[in-house]
Amino acid sequence: MAIKYHQPPSSRQIRRSPTRDVVPYSPNGRTHGSGPAIEADIDALCRDLRDGIDAIVHQDETRRAIYSTDGSNYRQVPLAVVIPRTKEAAAEAVRIAHRHGAPLLTRGAGTSLAGQGCNAAVVLDFSNELHYVLDIDPAARLARVEPGCVLDRLQDQAKPHDLFFCADPSTHSHCSIGGMIGNNSCGIHSVMGGRTSDNVQSMEVLTYDGVRLTVGPTSDKDLERLCREEGRVGEIYRGIREIRDEYGDDIRRLFPKIPRRVSGYNLDDLLPENGCNVARALAGSEGTLVTFLEAEVNLIHRPPNRSLLVLGYGTVFDCGDHAAEMVGRGAMGVEGLDSLLMEYMKVKHLHPEHRPILPAAGGWLLVEFGGDTQEEADRRAQEACEDVLAHSKGTKPTFTKIYSDPGEQEAIWTLRESGLAATAWVSFNPDTWPGWEDTAVEPERLGDYLREFQALMDRHRYDAALYGHFGQGLVHCRLPFDLYTKHGIDTFLSFSEGVVALVKKYGGVMSGEHGDGQARGGYLEELYGPRLMEAFRKFKTLWDPQGKMNPGKAVDAMPPNENLRLGTEFQPWEPDTYFDYAEDQGSFSRAATRCVGVGKCRREDNAFMCPSYQVSRNEKDSTRGRARALFEMIHGGIIKDRWKSKAVKETLDLCLSCKGCLTDCPVNVDMATYKSEFLAHHYGLIRPRAHYAMGFIGTWSRLASIAPGVANFFGQTKPFSTLLQKIGGITTERSVPRFAKETFRQRFRREHGGRFAGPEDGKRVLIFPDIYNDHFFPGTLWAAKNVLVRLGYRVELPKRRLPAVRPLIHFGMLNRAQRQLHAVIRDLKEEIRLGIPIVGLEPSTVSVYRDELVKLFPHDLDAKRLAKCSFLFTELLANDDVELPRPGGKALLHGHCHQKASLGMDSLHRLLDQLGIEATEPEPSCCGLAGAFGFEAEKHDFSMQVGERHLLPSVRESPEDALLLADGFSCRKQILDGTGRRPLHIAELLDEVMSAA
């Protein structure tokens, strides 16, 4: 193949300034042959980075905090974070780091589970800018990608050609291909085409000392030519030839012959019989050798139709006995999971709608078949099923079932991909951690390995749900390691030694797709022996003679009990709080530790969370980034000023409090609550103007209702409106909602004498006039009243006006919110003790009483009663199973975030089904306005960017007479401001339908 390379620039003197921030760096005392540790002048380094390259350079405590860990048990604060905008900028950043002698870490999506994604180094993050598919060649079945490209982006662009990248881990919606290459990721469908390394055709790489070249398959002729080159290029290829020739027989003899060998370097790819593919040898090196700038990867045929055969067995060990034979029957994927995993899902109320689809068993094998037609896929599944029942040796399955429906298949795969979500932070169970979640053995011996692995866990008093890529002998689990005490860590180390001996006995490796990192790198010599370890070290030194590429990871790794995020000295700050954090044993510090780093909040499309990350693509604006900052705050590490921290405040600024993470996050990180808590303590008497203008909207609205004409004159007429908006810190780009001439309460009292509407003997219902509908859209409440009366309800109003608490919670005015909620409990005591339904039209208001109320008053029984009898309008009708007309039709629907997150959309969908209306939801995420968020002057543009991702374009593209539905006040306001069209509330639709019936 043609080899392209670029020689490094002439070296320059490393600059040092003893008067600046000099940070000595020596990872565990190791220098990898580079001599004594080099002191890097971080200020000078960052200054050169900012001046010399097209990149965003962060040296602040905020970014250093949020990049201090990955998905593992480890924590190392980086020296700086660099986000290059071009690959030329990335190359220059490496050269500048080299000049200053600073260690370097190139990072993907930061989901690594073995610690290879964090280091005390300059972190290069490609995911923000260098994230594109550059080219797809369908004929050659090749794709060219940038390192930050998310896998699903490649899959989406390859799908029209019936192609896909076969290594597809469960993080496919947000993991980057550069990170996959670094870790040698695999996934469900690697059965079809192997690991990521097996599908790398060529790569453009850069060494720490500036050699830039394109590597890939290297013929003997090319190798000899390259060995004759002058300088570092010739040195590298001569070293490759020497390693191959000296250790070739050892590699052939001692490398485990299993499909999921990821531990160690891929020296077998240097052998002549394997084409001496240098790109594949560098894949899986976890950033310890080179920086990947671009990659050419193989694509394979994607069968357009799938059939899923599910086999139930008495135990997960029986699943292990039979998994390998299913691969021989032409399966695309063979996955296993045990019954404990499903039990954990029940405890966590995870996917209750999907769990019943799997018949009861002790363990399940999920075997996927593909075909060009559904009939072909089903036939292959049926033939395999019959073959298993007729010829399989040993234990027979307790049941077999073939799923042809794509929806059912997706539900089952959702259960399988929720392994981490199900096993992390299980209530009343010890905390579980990675570290030994990724062993792989000979697939034919998996059943026996699982039995011995369970016995090893029993001896150490551990237990874990077992699942994974059983067809290739890989087992995943999270184990309840005690990483807080000396005894617990000693037990962890003892268990680790036992696992290494066990995988070695079964011809396996410590990592089958997650990499070695720091968690397992220290055991490489035990697994491979001194001879191959010597070869690994030579390969490392060949590419990185100064030992600056992700030092202390993989080869010559730091011990697995160093750099722990927790450890024996972990003593987090335990502050007094407003919310009770019952799910975290009443501890805010535990809540701040909840994030496991899986990075689901970094999804780009078809995602509920995190809307701010979807727009900015900045780690700072992801749920994970915010959780990391909070962890650093309670840990007292890089962030030391606790509630007054400007760094934490910065990460929370663009949080829309949409609550998407409450349900979409695998471990239910509740960032909206954490943000309110932080703001409550961060501010004293002095707050930003918008907090008073929008937080006290209930007070201002009540005053405006006395003379709405006067309020509207000043609020709608320039220059008065502009002046008021600027004084209040409110954007002038958005119109202030017009106050109604008559509120719903006023009209109700005028027309119904302040008593009730509907039949006197009807079912009593208390309708909640929330501040938004009461003062701005009273027609919505009136429509709801009309519908309830027609259905025979007796509709009443609260005796006193109920306060607007949601804005106070949004801005962290929790002291005032508590006082007002206490008054609500007092005023509604009679009704809530009688269990009278309290019905709300605004989801954000109802969610206060179902969510925050019980967190603020955890021991108040009346608060719990109020939560139990608070309903959305749709919930009341759906629960009472009322009869409705069936007009039919189609609608564009946008659900309010709090409705989707904490209340549920089921009741709304049931009513629409009953009406015969087919609803399309263009965007599962937030509309962007998010209550007060989009009204704040500095956030308006960002708010509109969120809306412009999907929702607003979908509304504009819909026909003018199309039915638009949105129950949230914010959602309706955002659509109105962004498109000029006003959606209907479901109550308004029902009122129209019932009036016409």
PDB file of N, CA, C and O in Angstrom, residues 948-974:
ATOM      1  N   GLU A 948     -35.000  24.449  17.585  1.00  0.00           N
ATOM      2  CA  GLU A 948     -34.762  24.315  16.151  1.00  0.00           C
ATOM      3  C   GLU A 948     -34.141  22.976  15.777  1.00  0.00           C
ATOM      4  O   GLU A 948     -34.001  22.672  14.588  1.00  0.00           O
ATOM      5  N   ARG A 949     -33.784  22.164  16.742  1.00  0.00           N
ATOM      6  CA  ARG A 949     -33.203  20.867  16.396  1.00  0.00           C
ATOM      7  C   ARG A 949     -34.224  19.989  15.667  1.00  0.00           C
ATOM      8  O   ARG A 949     -33.924  19.404  14.642  1.00  0.00           O
ATOM      9  N   HIS A 950     -35.432  19.907  16.196  1.00  0.00           N
ATOM     10  CA  HIS A 950     -36.441  19.049  15.576  1.00  0.00           C
ATOM     11  C   HIS A 950     -37.844  19.642  15.647  1.00  0.00           C
ATOM     12  O   HIS A 950     -38.574  19.643  14.673  1.00  0.00           O
ATOM     13  N   LEU A 951     -38.214  20.131  16.849  1.00  0.00           N
ATOM     14  CA  LEU A 951     -39.618  20.497  17.087  1.00  0.00           C
ATOM     15  C   LEU A 951     -40.099  21.593  16.146  1.00  0.00           C
ATOM     16  O   LEU A 951     -41.104  21.410  15.438  1.00  0.00           O
ATOM     17  N   LEU A 952     -39.451  22.728  16.142  1.00  0.00           N
ATOM     18  CA  LEU A 952     -39.937  23.857  15.352  1.00  0.00           C
ATOM     19  C   LEU A 952     -39.923  23.576  13.847  1.00  0.00           C
ATOM     20  O   LEU A 952     -40.898  23.898  13.155  1.00  0.00           O
ATOM     21  N   PRO A 953     -38.872  22.961  13.286  1.00  0.00           N
ATOM     22  CA  PRO A 953     -38.938  22.604  11.864  1.00  0.00           C
ATOM     23  C   PRO A 953     -40.086  21.652  11.545  1.00  0.00           C
ATOM     24  O   PRO A 953     -40.731  21.773  10.499  1.00  0.00           O
ATOM     25  N   SER A 954     -40.375  20.719  12.456  1.00  0.00           N
ATOM     26  CA  SER A 954     -41.477  19.768  12.221  1.00  0.00           C
ATOM     27  C   SER A 954     -42.816  20.496  12.196  1.00  0.00           C
ATOM     28  O   SER A 954     -43.697  20.164  11.393  1.00  0.00           O
ATOM     29  N   VAL A 955     -42.979  21.491  13.071  1.00  0.00           N
ATOM     30  CA  VAL A 955     -44.230  22.252  13.077  1.00  0.00           C
ATOM     31  C   VAL A 955     -44.368  23.041  11.780  1.00  0.00           C
ATOM     32  O   VAL A 955     -45.440  23.071  11.155  1.00  0.00           O
ATOM     33  N   ARG A 956     -43.284  23.681  11.340  1.00  0.00           N
ATOM     34  CA  ARG A 956     -43.348  24.467  10.102  1.00  0.00           C
ATOM     35  C   ARG A 956     -43.646  23.590   8.889  1.00  0.00           C
ATOM     36  O   ARG A 956     -44.320  24.017   7.951  1.00  0.00           O
ATOM     37  N   GLU A 957     -43.129  22.368   8.914  1.00  0.00           N
ATOM     38  CA  GLU A 957     -43.328  21.479   7.770  1.00  0.00           C
ATOM     39  C   GLU A 957     -44.712  20.842   7.755  1.00  0.00           C
ATOM     40  O   GLU A 957     -45.125  20.304   6.725  1.00  0.00           O
ATOM     41  N   SER A 958     -45.413  20.902   8.870  1.00  0.00           N
ATOM     42  CA  SER A 958     -46.748  20.305   8.912  1.00  0.00           C
ATOM     43  C   SER A 958     -47.750  21.227   8.216  1.00  0.00           C
ATOM     44  O   SER A 958     -47.565  22.446   8.182  1.00  0.00           O
ATOM     45  N   PRO A 959     -48.806  20.671   7.623  1.00  0.00           N
ATOM     46  CA  PRO A 959     -49.812  21.500   6.938  1.00  0.00           C
ATOM     47  C   PRO A 959     -50.422  22.537   7.879  1.00  0.00           C
ATOM     48  O   PRO A 959     -50.507  22.325   9.094  1.00  0.00           O
ATOM     49  N   GLU A 960     -50.846  23.656   7.310  1.00  0.00           N
ATOM     50  CA  GLU A 960     -51.403  24.744   8.110  1.00  0.00           C
ATOM     51  C   GLU A 960     -52.624  24.312   8.907  1.00  0.00           C
ATOM     52  O   GLU A 960     -52.891  24.829   9.989  1.00  0.00           O
ATOM     53  N   ASP A 961     -53.368  23.354   8.354  1.00  0.00           N
ATOM     54  CA  ASP A 961     -54.579  22.913   9.052  1.00  0.00           C
ATOM     55  C   ASP A 961     -54.321  21.666   9.897  1.00  0.00           C
ATOM     56  O   ASP A 961     -55.262  21.046  10.401  1.00  0.00           O
ATOM     57  N   ALA A 962     -53.061  21.290  10.037  1.00  0.00           N
ATOM     58  CA  ALA A 962     -52.743  20.108  10.830  1.00  0.00           C
ATOM     59  C   ALA A 962     -53.022  20.364  12.303  1.00  0.00           C
ATOM     60  O   ALA A 962     -52.888  21.490  12.794  1.00  0.00           O
ATOM     61  N   LEU A 963     -53.406  19.322  13.001  1.00  0.00           N
ATOM     62  CA  LEU A 963     -53.697  19.414  14.422  1.00  0.00           C
ATOM     63  C   LEU A 963     -52.384  19.394  15.199  1.00  0.00           C
ATOM     64  O   LEU A 963     -51.574  18.470  15.075  1.00  0.00           O
ATOM     65  N   LEU A 964     -52.138  20.422  16.007  1.00  0.00           N
ATOM     66  CA  LEU A 964     -50.955  20.508  16.852  1.00  0.00           C
ATOM     67  C   LEU A 964     -51.383  20.401  18.304  1.00  0.00           C
ATOM     68  O   LEU A 964     -52.284  21.122  18.740  1.00  0.00           O
ATOM     69  N   LEU A 965     -50.734  19.527  19.049  1.00  0.00           N
ATOM     70  CA  LEU A 965     -51.089  19.314  20.450  1.00  0.00           C
ATOM     71  C   LEU A 965     -49.877  19.509  21.345  1.00  0.00           C
ATOM     72  O   LEU A 965     -48.787  18.975  21.072  1.00  0.00           O
ATOM     73  N   ALA A 966     -50.053  20.259  22.414  1.00  0.00           N
ATOM     74  CA  ALA A 966     -49.014  20.425  23.436  1.00  0.00           C
ATOM     75  C   ALA A 966     -49.692  20.867  24.716  1.00  0.00           C
ATOM     76  O   ALA A 966     -50.416  21.868  24.723  1.00  0.00           O
ATOM     77  N   ASP A 967     -49.489  20.135  25.794  1.00  0.00           N
ATOM     78  CA  ASP A 967     -50.156  20.455  27.056  1.00  0.00           C
ATOM     79  C   ASP A 967     -49.385  21.451  27.910  1.00  0.00           C
ATOM     80  O   ASP A 967     -49.962  22.098  28.784  1.00  0.00           O
ATOM     81  N   GLY A 968     -48.082  21.555  27.691  1.00  0.00           N
ATOM     82  CA  GLY A 968     -47.276  22.436  28.526  1.00  0.00           C
ATOM     83  C   GLY A 968     -47.351  23.883  28.081  1.00  0.00           C
ATOM     84  O   GLY A 968     -47.295  24.183  26.887  1.00  0.00           O
ATOM     85  N   PHE A 969     -47.458  24.792  29.028  1.00  0.00           N
ATOM     86  CA  PHE A 969     -47.476  26.214  28.702  1.00  0.00           C
ATOM     87  C   PHE A 969     -46.200  26.615  27.970  1.00  0.00           C
ATOM     88  O   PHE A 969     -46.231  27.325  26.962  1.00  0.00           O
ATOM     89  N   SER A 970     -45.044  26.168  28.465  1.00  0.00           N
ATOM     90  CA  SER A 970     -43.780  26.500  27.822  1.00  0.00           C
ATOM     91  C   SER A 970     -43.739  25.986  26.393  1.00  0.00           C
ATOM     92  O   SER A 970     -43.270  26.685  25.484  1.00  0.00           O
ATOM     93  N   CYS A 971     -44.200  24.763  26.209  1.00  0.00           N
ATOM     94  CA  CYS A 971     -44.173  24.161  24.868  1.00  0.00           C
ATOM     95  C   CYS A 971     -45.028  24.973  23.900  1.00  0.00           C
ATOM     96  O   CYS A 971     -44.609  25.255  22.763  1.00  0.00           O
ATOM     97  N   ARG A 972     -46.211  25.365  24.347  1.00  0.00           N
ATOM     98  CA  ARG A 972     -47.101  26.143  23.467  1.00  0.00           C
ATOM     99  C   ARG A 972     -46.502  27.511  23.172  1.00  0.00           C
ATOM    100  O   ARG A 972     -46.585  28.009  22.049  1.00  0.00           O
ATOM    101  N   LYS A 973     -45.891  28.118  24.169  1.00  0.00           N
ATOM    102  CA  LYS A 973     -45.280  29.430  23.978  1.00  0.00           C
ATOM    103  C   LYS A 973     -44.093  29.338  23.009  1.00  0.00           C
ATOM    104  O   LYS A 973     -43.921  30.192  22.131  1.00  0.00           O
ATOM    105  N   GLN A 974     -43.275  28.308  23.156  1.00  0.00           N
ATOM    106  CA  GLN A 974     -42.119  28.145  22.273  1.00  0.00           C
ATOM    107  C   GLN A 974     -42.551  27.928  20.828  1.00  0.00           C
ATOM    108  O   GLN A 974     -41.988  28.515  19.900  1.00  0.00           O
TER     109      GLN A 974
END
